[in-house]
Amino acid sequence: MTQQQVLEQLQARLGQEIHTSDWLEITQARIDAFADATGDHQWIHVDPVRAARESPWKATIAHGFLTLSLYPMLRGLVTADQPVFPGVRQVINYGLDKLRFPSAVLSGSRVRAHCVLLEVQEVTGGLQVKEQCTVEIEGQPKPACVAEAIMRLYF
């Protein structure tokens, strides 16, 4: 597809959910790996025994930024052989607006992303897209994360 065709297709879908991911289990191993990658080894994330004893959730919880960092994968932006839109050569993370973490993700929980298209506009060399990404926790009334993600699509 051409840039103009993708622009027209997206403009027709403003305000609509355009992606729902599969469920993903947040394992303690994933939480520990994120702690190692970021240096954030706070006990609420990495010490199941202490968390069971002292935390209000009685279990370890994922880092909020771990949940956020899953957006590209949950959105399907990192699968090289399946572009997010036909004709798009490159997707660049441009930033976030209105980031919130309403609920904790307990180790062993499953999450999935729902993405609603908020804006699309032309920029030099491509399109800028803003989506509201809501990360739902299976069986929980409040989401884990709500963010407006901005990405640039280059053709």
Tab-separated table of N, CA, C and O in Angstrom, residues 2-132:
chain	number	residue	atom	x	y	z
A	2	THR	N	0.365	2.305	-0.571
A	2	THR	CA	1.089	3.572	-0.552
A	2	THR	C	0.796	4.310	0.755
A	2	THR	O	-0.161	4.000	1.473
A	3	GLN	N	1.598	5.319	1.028
A	3	GLN	CA	1.383	6.143	2.213
A	3	GLN	C	-0.003	6.780	2.186
A	3	GLN	O	-0.701	6.813	3.200
A	4	GLN	N	-0.422	7.258	1.036
A	4	GLN	CA	-1.735	7.895	0.908
A	4	GLN	C	-2.858	6.897	1.196
A	4	GLN	O	-3.833	7.228	1.871
A	5	GLN	N	-2.723	5.680	0.718
A	5	GLN	CA	-3.740	4.661	0.976
A	5	GLN	C	-3.832	4.315	2.458
A	5	GLN	O	-4.923	4.162	3.007
A	6	VAL	N	-2.667	4.190	3.111
A	6	VAL	CA	-2.662	3.900	4.546
A	6	VAL	C	-3.266	5.072	5.317
A	6	VAL	O	-4.067	4.881	6.231
A	7	LEU	N	-2.929	6.302	4.928
A	7	LEU	CA	-3.498	7.490	5.574
A	7	LEU	C	-5.022	7.467	5.470
A	7	LEU	O	-5.723	7.660	6.477
A	8	GLU	N	-5.538	7.222	4.293
A	8	GLU	CA	-6.994	7.186	4.104
A	8	GLU	C	-7.636	6.059	4.914
A	8	GLU	O	-8.694	6.247	5.522
A	9	GLN	N	-6.991	4.906	4.925
A	9	GLN	CA	-7.515	3.769	5.684
A	9	GLN	C	-7.549	4.096	7.186
A	9	GLN	O	-8.531	3.811	7.869
A	10	LEU	N	-6.500	4.724	7.681
A	10	LEU	CA	-6.449	5.069	9.103
A	10	LEU	C	-7.442	6.173	9.449
A	10	LEU	O	-8.095	6.116	10.492
A	11	GLN	N	-7.572	7.163	8.600
A	11	GLN	CA	-8.529	8.240	8.862
A	11	GLN	C	-9.948	7.686	8.999
A	11	GLN	O	-10.738	8.186	9.797
A	12	ALA	N	-10.257	6.639	8.266
A	12	ALA	CA	-11.581	6.027	8.337
A	12	ALA	C	-11.785	5.244	9.635
A	12	ALA	O	-12.916	4.907	9.982
A	13	ARG	N	-10.700	4.973	10.359
A	13	ARG	CA	-10.783	4.161	11.579
A	13	ARG	C	-10.529	4.963	12.858
A	13	ARG	O	-10.396	4.368	13.930
A	14	LEU	N	-10.482	6.284	12.753
A	14	LEU	CA	-10.271	7.110	13.946
A	14	LEU	C	-11.330	6.799	15.005
A	14	LEU	O	-12.511	6.667	14.692
A	15	GLY	N	-10.890	6.657	16.242
A	15	GLY	CA	-11.796	6.369	17.346
A	15	GLY	C	-12.146	4.900	17.507
A	15	GLY	O	-12.856	4.535	18.439
A	16	GLN	N	-11.640	4.060	16.627
A	16	GLN	CA	-11.958	2.632	16.677
A	16	GLN	C	-10.793	1.824	17.244
A	16	GLN	O	-9.628	2.205	17.104
A	17	GLU	N	-11.137	0.686	17.853
A	17	GLU	CA	-10.091	-0.242	18.266
A	17	GLU	C	-9.492	-0.859	17.013
A	17	GLU	O	-10.236	-1.374	16.163
A	18	ILE	N	-8.175	-0.777	16.894
A	18	ILE	CA	-7.529	-1.301	15.685
A	18	ILE	C	-6.631	-2.502	15.969
A	18	ILE	O	-6.112	-3.103	15.035
A	19	HIS	N	-6.473	-2.841	17.239
A	19	HIS	CA	-5.662	-4.018	17.553
A	19	HIS	C	-5.992	-4.515	18.955
A	19	HIS	O	-6.115	-3.723	19.887
A	20	THR	N	-6.117	-5.819	19.092
A	20	THR	CA	-6.182	-6.496	20.384
A	20	THR	C	-5.159	-7.616	20.324
A	20	THR	O	-5.176	-8.426	19.394
A	21	SER	N	-4.277	-7.646	21.292
A	21	SER	CA	-3.220	-8.652	21.286
A	21	SER	C	-3.709	-9.971	21.859
A	21	SER	O	-4.790	-10.060	22.443
A	22	ASP	N	-2.866	-10.966	21.739
A	22	ASP	CA	-3.073	-12.220	22.445
A	22	ASP	C	-2.719	-11.995	23.916
A	22	ASP	O	-2.050	-11.010	24.275
A	23	TRP	N	-3.130	-12.907	24.767
A	23	TRP	CA	-2.768	-12.863	26.178
A	23	TRP	C	-1.288	-13.233	26.340
A	23	TRP	O	-0.771	-14.079	25.605
A	24	LEU	N	-0.645	-12.598	27.315
A	24	LEU	CA	0.754	-12.871	27.634
A	24	LEU	C	0.884	-13.032	29.140
A	24	LEU	O	0.464	-12.145	29.895
A	25	GLU	N	1.466	-14.143	29.575
A	25	GLU	CA	1.693	-14.355	31.006
A	25	GLU	C	2.925	-13.576	31.458
A	25	GLU	O	3.974	-13.620	30.799
A	26	ILE	N	2.778	-12.883	32.558
A	26	ILE	CA	3.900	-12.147	33.149
A	26	ILE	C	4.508	-13.034	34.224
A	26	ILE	O	4.006	-13.122	35.346
A	27	THR	N	5.571	-13.700	33.871
A	27	THR	CA	6.220	-14.655	34.764
A	27	THR	C	7.204	-13.952	35.687
A	27	THR	O	7.672	-12.843	35.403
A	28	GLN	N	7.546	-14.626	36.767
A	28	GLN	CA	8.569	-14.089	37.654
A	28	GLN	C	9.909	-13.990	36.928
A	28	GLN	O	10.668	-13.048	37.141
A	29	ALA	N	10.184	-14.928	36.041
A	29	ALA	CA	11.423	-14.876	35.264
A	29	ALA	C	11.484	-13.599	34.412
A	29	ALA	O	12.545	-12.965	34.308
A	30	ARG	N	10.373	-13.197	33.808
A	30	ARG	CA	10.344	-11.964	33.011
A	30	ARG	C	10.559	-10.751	33.910
A	30	ARG	O	11.285	-9.822	33.567
A	31	ILE	N	9.917	-10.761	35.076
A	31	ILE	CA	10.079	-9.654	36.035
A	31	ILE	C	11.534	-9.564	36.484
A	31	ILE	O	12.123	-8.472	36.528
A	32	ASP	N	12.140	-10.711	36.803
A	32	ASP	CA	13.543	-10.727	37.237
A	32	ASP	C	14.472	-10.240	36.131
A	32	ASP	O	15.430	-9.497	36.395
A	33	ALA	N	14.214	-10.650	34.895
A	33	ALA	CA	15.047	-10.205	33.771
A	33	ALA	C	14.934	-8.698	33.586
A	33	ALA	O	15.939	-8.018	33.301
A	34	PHE	N	13.734	-8.147	33.748
A	34	PHE	CA	13.559	-6.695	33.640
A	34	PHE	C	14.311	-5.997	34.772
A	34	PHE	O	14.965	-4.975	34.552
A	35	ALA	N	14.240	-6.554	35.974
A	35	ALA	CA	14.983	-5.983	37.106
A	35	ALA	C	16.477	-5.976	36.804
A	35	ALA	O	17.168	-4.981	37.071
A	36	ASP	N	16.980	-7.060	36.226
A	36	ASP	CA	18.400	-7.117	35.869
A	36	ASP	C	18.751	-6.092	34.799
A	36	ASP	O	19.791	-5.441	34.866
A	37	ALA	N	17.866	-5.938	33.815
A	37	ALA	CA	18.132	-5.004	32.717
A	37	ALA	C	18.131	-3.547	33.182
A	37	ALA	O	18.875	-2.721	32.662
A	38	THR	N	17.292	-3.234	34.171
A	38	THR	CA	17.136	-1.834	34.601
A	38	THR	C	17.842	-1.512	35.910
A	38	THR	O	17.954	-0.343	36.271
A	39	GLY	N	18.277	-2.538	36.638
A	39	GLY	CA	18.891	-2.305	37.941
A	39	GLY	C	17.882	-2.036	39.045
A	39	GLY	O	18.269	-1.678	40.162
A	40	ASP	N	16.591	-2.222	38.768
A	40	ASP	CA	15.547	-1.990	39.767
A	40	ASP	C	15.179	-3.325	40.412
A	40	ASP	O	14.311	-4.039	39.938
A	41	HIS	N	15.864	-3.628	41.511
A	41	HIS	CA	15.666	-4.891	42.222
A	41	HIS	C	14.867	-4.692	43.504
A	41	HIS	O	15.061	-5.427	44.475
A	42	GLN	N	13.965	-3.741	43.502
A	42	GLN	CA	13.133	-3.513	44.682
A	42	GLN	C	12.419	-4.816	45.047
A	42	GLN	O	11.896	-5.526	44.178
A	43	TRP	N	12.358	-5.113	46.332
A	43	TRP	CA	11.830	-6.402	46.803
A	43	TRP	C	10.408	-6.687	46.340
A	43	TRP	O	10.055	-7.848	46.130
A	44	ILE	N	9.590	-5.664	46.158
A	44	ILE	CA	8.197	-5.861	45.743
A	44	ILE	C	8.119	-6.568	44.377
A	44	ILE	O	7.124	-7.195	44.045
A	45	HIS	N	9.232	-6.484	43.613
A	45	HIS	CA	9.292	-7.112	42.294
A	45	HIS	C	10.011	-8.464	42.308
A	45	HIS	O	9.624	-9.356	41.556
A	46	VAL	N	11.038	-8.602	43.125
A	46	VAL	CA	11.948	-9.752	42.966
A	46	VAL	C	12.040	-10.692	44.165
A	46	VAL	O	12.749	-11.697	44.079
A	47	ASP	N	11.353	-10.414	45.235
A	47	ASP	CA	11.449	-11.269	46.417
A	47	ASP	C	10.070	-11.848	46.758
A	47	ASP	O	9.317	-11.269	47.549
A	48	PRO	N	9.728	-13.001	46.155
A	48	PRO	CA	8.397	-13.576	46.379
A	48	PRO	C	8.079	-13.874	47.847
A	48	PRO	O	6.933	-13.710	48.278
A	49	VAL	N	9.073	-14.292	48.617
A	49	VAL	CA	8.827	-14.618	50.026
A	49	VAL	C	8.470	-13.360	50.804
A	49	VAL	O	7.471	-13.319	51.537
A	50	ARG	N	9.264	-12.320	50.659
A	50	ARG	CA	8.979	-11.068	51.365
A	50	ARG	C	7.676	-10.442	50.867
A	50	ARG	O	6.888	-9.926	51.660
A	51	ALA	N	7.450	-10.485	49.552
A	51	ALA	CA	6.213	-9.922	48.998
A	51	ALA	C	4.993	-10.643	49.549
A	51	ALA	O	3.986	-10.009	49.884
A	52	ALA	N	5.074	-11.967	49.676
A	52	ALA	CA	3.951	-12.732	50.224
A	52	ALA	C	3.673	-12.323	51.669
A	52	ALA	O	2.526	-12.289	52.106
A	53	ARG	N	4.718	-11.957	52.370
A	53	ARG	CA	4.594	-11.595	53.779
A	53	ARG	C	4.207	-10.127	53.985
A	53	ARG	O	3.383	-9.824	54.835
A	54	GLU	N	4.764	-9.217	53.174
A	54	GLU	CA	4.658	-7.786	53.480
A	54	GLU	C	3.879	-6.931	52.495
A	54	GLU	O	3.464	-5.830	52.845
A	55	SER	N	3.701	-7.385	51.280
A	55	SER	CA	3.063	-6.502	50.301
A	55	SER	C	1.540	-6.587	50.400
A	55	SER	O	0.998	-7.612	50.802
A	56	PRO	N	0.853	-5.530	50.000
A	56	PRO	CA	-0.614	-5.579	50.013
A	56	PRO	C	-1.185	-6.586	49.021
A	56	PRO	O	-2.321	-7.021	49.156
A	57	TRP	N	-0.408	-6.981	48.006
A	57	TRP	CA	-0.877	-7.934	46.987
A	57	TRP	C	-0.532	-9.374	47.360
A	57	TRP	O	-0.971	-10.294	46.701
A	58	LYS	N	0.312	-9.557	48.358
A	58	LYS	CA	0.739	-10.892	48.826
A	58	LYS	C	1.467	-11.678	47.736
A	58	LYS	O	1.494	-12.904	47.750
A	59	ALA	N	2.052	-10.966	46.789
A	59	ALA	CA	2.828	-11.574	45.708
A	59	ALA	C	3.709	-10.488	45.110
A	59	ALA	O	3.477	-9.294	45.336
A	60	THR	N	4.698	-10.902	44.336
A	60	THR	CA	5.490	-9.913	43.613
A	60	THR	C	4.644	-9.308	42.495
A	60	THR	O	3.687	-9.921	42.018
A	61	ILE	N	5.014	-8.098	42.105
A	61	ILE	CA	4.322	-7.413	41.011
A	61	ILE	C	5.331	-6.977	39.959
A	61	ILE	O	6.506	-6.737	40.260
A	62	ALA	N	4.863	-6.882	38.742
A	62	ALA	CA	5.699	-6.407	37.644
A	62	ALA	C	5.962	-4.914	37.802
A	62	ALA	O	5.135	-4.175	38.330
A	63	HIS	N	7.110	-4.485	37.352
A	63	HIS	CA	7.410	-3.061	37.277
A	63	HIS	C	6.406	-2.416	36.311
A	63	HIS	O	6.079	-2.998	35.271
A	64	GLY	N	5.950	-1.219	36.627
A	64	GLY	CA	5.066	-0.518	35.699
A	64	GLY	C	5.708	-0.343	34.341
A	64	GLY	O	5.063	-0.533	33.297
A	65	PHE	N	7.000	-0.009	34.347
A	65	PHE	CA	7.682	0.199	33.075
A	65	PHE	C	7.913	-1.107	32.313
A	65	PHE	O	8.071	-1.081	31.093
A	66	LEU	N	7.909	-2.237	33.002
A	66	LEU	CA	7.918	-3.521	32.291
A	66	LEU	C	6.628	-3.652	31.497
A	66	LEU	O	6.645	-3.978	30.304
A	67	THR	N	5.509	-3.392	32.143
A	67	THR	CA	4.218	-3.474	31.458
A	67	THR	C	4.208	-2.551	30.241
A	67	THR	O	3.807	-2.950	29.141
A	68	LEU	N	4.657	-1.317	30.427
A	68	LEU	CA	4.714	-0.369	29.315
A	68	LEU	C	5.636	-0.861	28.207
A	68	LEU	O	5.320	-0.740	27.017
A	69	SER	N	6.773	-1.427	28.573
A	69	SER	CA	7.755	-1.846	27.571
A	69	SER	C	7.242	-2.965	26.673
A	69	SER	O	7.798	-3.204	25.602
A	70	LEU	N	6.182	-3.629	27.079
A	70	LEU	CA	5.615	-4.709	26.273
A	70	LEU	C	4.762	-4.186	25.117
A	70	LEU	O	4.371	-4.960	24.236
A	71	TYR	N	4.467	-2.881	25.102
A	71	TYR	CA	3.603	-2.310	24.061
A	71	TYR	C	4.039	-2.691	22.640
A	71	TYR	O	3.212	-3.198	21.872
A	72	PRO	N	5.301	-2.493	22.242
A	72	PRO	CA	5.654	-2.834	20.856
A	72	PRO	C	5.379	-4.299	20.507
A	72	PRO	O	4.873	-4.601	19.437
A	73	MET	N	5.689	-5.204	21.429
A	73	MET	CA	5.447	-6.620	21.167
A	73	MET	C	3.946	-6.915	21.128
A	73	MET	O	3.459	-7.566	20.205
A	74	LEU	N	3.212	-6.433	22.139
A	74	LEU	CA	1.770	-6.693	22.175
A	74	LEU	C	1.063	-6.071	20.982
A	74	LEU	O	0.065	-6.596	20.496
A	75	ARG	N	1.559	-4.950	20.510
A	75	ARG	CA	0.958	-4.244	19.368
A	75	ARG	C	1.308	-4.887	18.041
A	75	ARG	O	0.703	-4.619	17.015
A	76	GLY	N	2.301	-5.779	18.048
A	76	GLY	CA	2.702	-6.427	16.799
A	76	GLY	C	3.615	-5.566	15.958
A	76	GLY	O	3.622	-5.673	14.733
A	77	LEU	N	4.406	-4.726	16.606
A	77	LEU	CA	5.289	-3.812	15.874
A	77	LEU	C	6.681	-4.390	15.646
A	77	LEU	O	7.484	-3.776	14.951
A	78	VAL	N	6.980	-5.531	16.214
A	78	VAL	CA	8.353	-6.038	16.163
A	78	VAL	C	8.497	-7.313	15.333
A	78	VAL	O	9.566	-7.900	15.300
A	79	THR	N	7.457	-7.723	14.661
A	79	THR	CA	7.517	-8.916	13.823
A	79	THR	C	7.906	-8.492	12.416
A	79	THR	O	7.091	-7.918	11.686
A	80	ALA	N	9.151	-8.742	12.052
A	80	ALA	CA	9.706	-8.226	10.788
A	80	ALA	C	8.930	-8.683	9.559
A	80	ALA	O	8.782	-7.925	8.600
A	81	ASP	N	8.429	-9.913	9.564
A	81	ASP	CA	7.740	-10.425	8.375
A	81	ASP	C	6.259	-10.074	8.339
A	81	ASP	O	5.546	-10.482	7.428
A	82	GLN	N	5.768	-9.324	9.334
A	82	GLN	CA	4.369	-8.906	9.365
A	82	GLN	C	4.298	-7.411	9.691
A	82	GLN	O	4.090	-7.028	10.845
A	83	PRO	N	4.474	-6.548	8.687
A	83	PRO	CA	4.434	-5.114	8.966
A	83	PRO	C	3.075	-4.696	9.517
A	83	PRO	O	2.051	-5.298	9.200
A	84	VAL	N	3.087	-3.664	10.381
A	84	VAL	CA	1.857	-3.203	11.008
A	84	VAL	C	0.842	-2.749	9.962
A	84	VAL	O	-0.353	-2.908	10.150
A	85	PHE	N	1.331	-2.214	8.858
A	85	PHE	CA	0.509	-1.873	7.700
A	85	PHE	C	1.307	-2.219	6.449
A	85	PHE	O	2.511	-1.990	6.416
A	86	PRO	N	0.657	-2.763	5.412
A	86	PRO	CA	1.377	-3.070	4.180
A	86	PRO	C	2.070	-1.827	3.629
A	86	PRO	O	1.490	-0.741	3.607
A	87	GLY	N	3.316	-1.994	3.235
A	87	GLY	CA	4.072	-0.888	2.662
A	87	GLY	C	4.926	-0.129	3.667
A	87	GLY	O	5.784	0.651	3.283
A	88	VAL	N	4.692	-0.326	4.949
A	88	VAL	CA	5.484	0.363	5.972
A	88	VAL	C	6.823	-0.357	6.113
A	88	VAL	O	6.877	-1.552	6.374
A	89	ARG	N	7.915	0.387	5.923
A	89	ARG	CA	9.256	-0.174	6.031
A	89	ARG	C	9.801	-0.092	7.446
A	89	ARG	O	10.591	-0.918	7.862
A	90	GLN	N	9.368	0.951	8.177
A	90	GLN	CA	9.957	1.194	9.489
A	90	GLN	C	8.938	1.856	10.404
A	90	GLN	O	8.202	2.750	9.982
A	91	VAL	N	8.899	1.408	11.647
A	91	VAL	CA	8.062	2.014	12.675
A	91	VAL	C	8.993	2.523	13.769
A	91	VAL	O	9.819	1.773	14.286
A	92	ILE	N	8.841	3.800	14.105
A	92	ILE	CA	9.686	4.431	15.120
A	92	ILE	C	8.819	4.860	16.292
A	92	ILE	O	7.786	5.512	16.105
A	93	ASN	N	9.244	4.498	17.496
A	93	ASN	CA	8.593	4.973	18.716
A	93	ASN	C	8.916	6.458	18.854
A	93	ASN	O	10.081	6.831	18.969
A	94	TYR	N	7.899	7.299	18.845
A	94	TYR	CA	8.107	8.743	18.909
A	94	TYR	C	7.851	9.315	20.302
A	94	TYR	O	8.274	10.415	20.609
A	95	GLY	N	7.145	8.568	21.154
A	95	GLY	CA	6.925	9.048	22.517
A	95	GLY	C	5.578	8.639	23.066
A	95	GLY	O	4.855	7.848	22.472
A	96	LEU	N	5.269	9.200	24.231
A	96	LEU	CA	4.041	8.881	24.948
A	96	LEU	C	3.388	10.140	25.468
A	96	LEU	O	4.070	11.115	25.777
A	97	ASP	N	2.079	10.090	25.610
A	97	ASP	CA	1.306	11.109	26.313
A	97	ASP	C	0.445	10.390	27.348
A	97	ASP	O	0.069	9.233	27.153
A	98	LYS	N	0.138	11.061	28.434
A	98	LYS	CA	-0.863	10.609	29.418
A	98	LYS	C	-0.669	9.170	29.883
A	98	LYS	O	-1.582	8.360	29.817
A	99	LEU	N	0.473	8.858	30.398
A	99	LEU	CA	0.786	7.520	30.900
A	99	LEU	C	0.289	7.347	32.328
A	99	LEU	O	0.554	8.180	33.189
A	100	ARG	N	-0.423	6.242	32.589
A	100	ARG	CA	-0.909	5.911	33.936
A	100	ARG	C	-0.797	4.411	34.165
A	100	ARG	O	-0.914	3.619	33.228
A	101	PHE	N	-0.604	4.024	35.438
A	101	PHE	CA	-0.564	2.620	35.854
A	101	PHE	C	-1.638	2.403	36.921
A	101	PHE	O	-1.345	2.391	38.112
A	102	PRO	N	-2.897	2.208	36.531
A	102	PRO	CA	-3.999	2.126	37.493
A	102	PRO	C	-3.997	0.902	38.407
A	102	PRO	O	-4.571	0.939	39.486
A	103	SER	N	-3.368	-0.198	37.967
A	103	SER	CA	-3.434	-1.421	38.752
A	103	SER	C	-2.137	-2.211	38.605
A	103	SER	O	-1.517	-2.201	37.542
A	104	ALA	N	-1.762	-2.912	39.665
A	104	ALA	CA	-0.545	-3.732	39.659
A	104	ALA	C	-0.779	-5.042	38.920
A	104	ALA	O	-1.869	-5.612	38.953
A	105	VAL	N	0.287	-5.520	38.287
A	105	VAL	CA	0.273	-6.815	37.601
A	105	VAL	C	1.023	-7.808	38.479
A	105	VAL	O	2.237	-7.713	38.631
A	106	LEU	N	0.305	-8.737	39.062
A	106	LEU	CA	0.920	-9.755	39.895
A	106	LEU	C	1.649	-10.781	39.036
A	106	LEU	O	1.198	-11.116	37.932
A	107	SER	N	2.762	-11.272	39.560
A	107	SER	CA	3.490	-12.334	38.882
A	107	SER	C	2.533	-13.495	38.622
A	107	SER	O	1.762	-13.892	39.490
A	108	GLY	N	2.576	-14.014	37.405
A	108	GLY	CA	1.683	-15.096	37.006
A	108	GLY	C	0.408	-14.637	36.332
A	108	GLY	O	-0.322	-15.457	35.776
A	109	SER	N	0.141	-13.329	36.369
A	109	SER	CA	-1.047	-12.784	35.697
A	109	SER	C	-0.856	-12.798	34.187
A	109	SER	O	0.266	-12.827	33.687
A	110	ARG	N	-1.978	-12.711	33.487
A	110	ARG	CA	-1.936	-12.570	32.031
A	110	ARG	C	-2.457	-11.196	31.652
A	110	ARG	O	-3.424	-10.707	32.247
A	111	VAL	N	-1.800	-10.587	30.663
A	111	VAL	CA	-2.193	-9.266	30.176
A	111	VAL	C	-2.385	-9.318	28.666
A	111	VAL	O	-1.858	-10.204	27.985
A	112	ARG	N	-3.150	-8.341	28.162
A	112	ARG	CA	-3.251	-8.139	26.715
A	112	ARG	C	-3.512	-6.671	26.461
A	112	ARG	O	-4.000	-5.950	27.337
A	113	ALA	N	-3.206	-6.240	25.256
A	113	ALA	CA	-3.342	-4.832	24.885
A	113	ALA	C	-4.527	-4.614	23.966
A	113	ALA	O	-4.806	-5.433	23.081
A	114	HIS	N	-5.201	-3.502	24.197
A	114	HIS	CA	-6.253	-3.008	23.314
A	114	HIS	C	-5.781	-1.646	22.817
A	114	HIS	O	-5.435	-0.777	23.627
A	115	CYS	N	-5.783	-1.430	21.508
A	115	CYS	CA	-5.285	-0.181	20.936
A	115	CYS	C	-6.393	0.501	20.131
A	115	CYS	O	-6.976	-0.100	19.231
A	116	VAL	N	-6.641	1.756	20.489
A	116	VAL	CA	-7.651	2.576	19.822
A	116	VAL	C	-6.933	3.703	19.095
A	116	VAL	O	-6.102	4.407	19.693
A	117	LEU	N	-7.259	3.893	17.830
A	117	LEU	CA	-6.634	4.936	17.017
A	117	LEU	C	-7.193	6.304	17.396
A	117	LEU	O	-8.398	6.535	17.321
A	118	LEU	N	-6.312	7.214	17.825
A	118	LEU	CA	-6.729	8.553	18.232
A	118	LEU	C	-6.468	9.610	17.168
A	118	LEU	O	-7.286	10.506	16.969
A	119	GLU	N	-5.308	9.545	16.532
A	119	GLU	CA	-4.919	10.572	15.549
A	119	GLU	C	-4.034	9.953	14.479
A	119	GLU	O	-3.309	9.004	14.744
A	120	VAL	N	-4.080	10.527	13.304
A	120	VAL	CA	-3.130	10.211	12.246
A	120	VAL	C	-2.889	11.488	11.460
A	120	VAL	O	-3.829	12.238	11.183
A	121	GLN	N	-1.625	11.750	11.172
A	121	GLN	CA	-1.291	12.946	10.388
A	121	GLN	C	-0.030	12.694	9.572
A	121	GLN	O	0.794	11.857	9.938
A	122	GLU	N	0.090	13.423	8.492
A	122	GLU	CA	1.288	13.322	7.669
A	122	GLU	C	2.418	14.104	8.310
A	122	GLU	O	2.203	15.176	8.885
A	123	VAL	N	3.612	13.525	8.236
A	123	VAL	CA	4.842	14.189	8.652
A	123	VAL	C	5.856	13.969	7.536
A	123	VAL	O	5.640	13.127	6.657
A	124	THR	N	6.940	14.679	7.562
A	124	THR	CA	7.945	14.540	6.516
A	124	THR	C	8.389	13.079	6.399
A	124	THR	O	8.876	12.502	7.356
A	125	GLY	N	8.140	12.503	5.247
A	125	GLY	CA	8.573	11.139	4.971
A	125	GLY	C	7.654	10.038	5.445
A	125	GLY	O	7.957	8.868	5.259
A	126	GLY	N	6.540	10.390	6.096
A	126	GLY	CA	5.683	9.320	6.580
A	126	GLY	C	4.431	9.806	7.272
A	126	GLY	O	3.911	10.890	6.983
A	127	LEU	N	3.960	9.001	8.220
A	127	LEU	CA	2.754	9.305	8.977
A	127	LEU	C	3.062	9.242	10.472
A	127	LEU	O	3.878	8.424	10.900
A	128	GLN	N	2.406	10.087	11.232
A	128	GLN	CA	2.469	10.005	12.687
A	128	GLN	C	1.115	9.524	13.188
A	128	GLN	O	0.084	10.068	12.821
A	129	VAL	N	1.142	8.497	14.028
A	129	VAL	CA	-0.062	7.853	14.532
A	129	VAL	C	-0.039	7.911	16.056
A	129	VAL	O	0.985	7.632	16.676
A	130	LYS	N	-1.180	8.271	16.631
A	130	LYS	CA	-1.322	8.217	18.086
A	130	LYS	C	-2.416	7.222	18.413
A	130	LYS	O	-3.512	7.290	17.868
A	131	GLU	N	-2.082	6.293	19.318
A	131	GLU	CA	-3.032	5.289	19.769
A	131	GLU	C	-3.149	5.340	21.281
A	131	GLU	O	-2.173	5.614	21.967
A	132	GLN	N	-4.335	5.038	21.773
A	132	GLN	CA	-4.468	4.797	23.202
A	132	GLN	C	-4.295	3.301	23.404
A	132	GLN	O	-5.061	2.506	22.868
